[in-house]
Amino acid sequence: DIQMTQSPSTLSASVGDRVTITCRASQSISSWLAWYQQKPGKGPKLLIYKASGLESGVPSRFSGSGSGTEFTLTISSLQPDDFATYHCQQYKSYSRTFGQGTKLEIK
Amino acid sequence: EVQLVESGGGLVQPGGSLRLSCAASGFTFRSYWMTWVRQAPGKGLEWVANINQDGSEKYYEDSVKGRFTISRDNAKNSLYLQLNSLRAEDTAVYSCARDGYYCSDTSCYFDYWGQGTLVTVSS
């Protein structure tokens, strides 16, 4: 299986900050990577597909980049609604795998 | 509006069985691959199984092969997961999800998810 490693596990930031979350794959996955936002008690919400494609309806402050084995999710200016847990997921192999999640907390 | 609503979770003893359901609405269910994903307490998300549009192709994560069965009823817009021979390590929130559009040749991301249903395996 392709292993996905996210960093950091927890991130403390303030409203207005620019934050970056990293996801590394154990082997090349080309651009087959998605990012999700999850809030307590809710299912994940798709933010980014194919590494940098912004899902319809997602604010433009969210952006994704990378290819091969290293990827980033950037939030350009944190808003109160953005404090949540973020997950990356590879879909290069049929056994799609996720990172362990990054919890974004209010500083 | 796309909606996915899971049901059927609960407390079950080790070795027991449960059948989970996912009711879909707001889209043409029979046109999409569908997937079950789980999240154990304090752990990350884990793909469990997926099924193609007419139910003729099914894929399973290794630890559930032979114990779990995914199925669908397109006439009822419903997805199912039969869980047999349950183990403590199967304790998790189980969610159904719809496959997205810009997929790779072998796999896909998920563009809609349900909230999930909790399965607890304990004596």
CSV table of C-alpha atoms in Angstrom, one decimal, chain A residues 1 32 34 36 38 41-46 48-50 55 87 89-101, chain B residues 35 37 39 43-47 50 59-62 65 99 102-115:
chain,number,residue,atom,x,y,z
A,1,ASP,CA,0.0,0.0,0.0
A,32,TRP,CA,-3.6,11.9,-7.8
A,34,ALA,CA,-7.2,15.1,-2.8
A,36,TYR,CA,-10.6,17.2,2.7
A,38,GLN,CA,-13.7,17.6,8.4
A,41,GLY,CA,-19.6,14.9,13.9
A,42,LYS,CA,-19.6,15.6,10.1
A,43,GLY,CA,-18.4,13.7,7.1
A,44,PRO,CA,-15.3,15.1,5.3
A,45,LYS,CA,-15.8,17.9,2.7
A,46,LEU,CA,-13.8,17.8,-0.5
A,48,ILE,CA,-9.0,19.9,-3.6
A,49,TYR,CA,-8.8,17.1,-6.2
A,50,LYS,CA,-5.9,16.2,-8.5
A,55,GLU,CA,-13.8,21.9,-5.9
A,87,HIS,CA,-7.0,15.0,5.5
A,89,GLN,CA,-5.9,11.0,0.2
A,90,GLN,CA,-4.1,9.4,-2.6
A,91,TYR,CA,-6.0,7.8,-5.5
A,92,LYS,CA,-3.1,6.4,-7.6
A,93,SER,CA,-3.7,2.8,-6.4
A,94,TYR,CA,-7.0,1.0,-6.0
A,95,SER,CA,-6.3,0.7,-2.3
A,96,ARG,CA,-6.8,4.5,-1.7
A,97,THR,CA,-5.1,5.6,1.5
A,98,PHE,CA,-5.3,8.7,3.7
A,99,GLY,CA,-2.9,10.7,5.8
A,100,GLN,CA,-3.5,10.6,9.6
A,101,GLY,CA,-5.0,14.1,9.6
B,35,THR,CA,-17.5,3.5,-1.4
B,37,VAL,CA,-14.9,4.4,4.5
B,39,GLN,CA,-12.6,6.0,11.0
B,43,LYS,CA,-7.4,7.2,14.0
B,44,GLY,CA,-7.3,8.3,10.4
B,45,LEU,CA,-9.7,7.5,7.6
B,46,GLU,CA,-9.5,4.0,6.0
B,47,TRP,CA,-11.1,2.9,2.7
B,50,ASN,CA,-16.2,0.0,-3.2
B,59,TYR,CA,-13.1,-4.3,-4.1
B,60,TYR,CA,-12.2,-4.7,-0.5
B,61,GLU,CA,-9.4,-3.7,1.9
B,62,ASP,CA,-7.4,-6.8,2.9
B,65,LYS,CA,-12.0,-9.5,2.7
B,99,ASP,CA,-16.7,8.7,-6.1
B,102,TYR,CA,-11.5,13.4,-12.2
B,103,CYS,CA,-10.4,9.9,-11.3
B,104,SER,CA,-7.2,8.0,-12.1
B,105,ASP,CA,-7.3,4.8,-14.1
B,106,THR,CA,-7.6,2.7,-10.9
B,107,SER,CA,-9.1,4.8,-8.2
B,108,CYS,CA,-10.8,8.0,-7.2
B,109,TYR,CA,-11.4,10.7,-4.6
B,110,PHE,CA,-14.8,11.3,-3.0
B,111,ASP,CA,-16.9,14.4,-3.7
B,112,TYR,CA,-19.7,13.7,-1.2
B,113,TRP,CA,-19.7,11.9,2.1
B,114,GLY,CA,-22.4,11.0,4.7
B,115,GLN,CA,-22.0,11.7,8.4
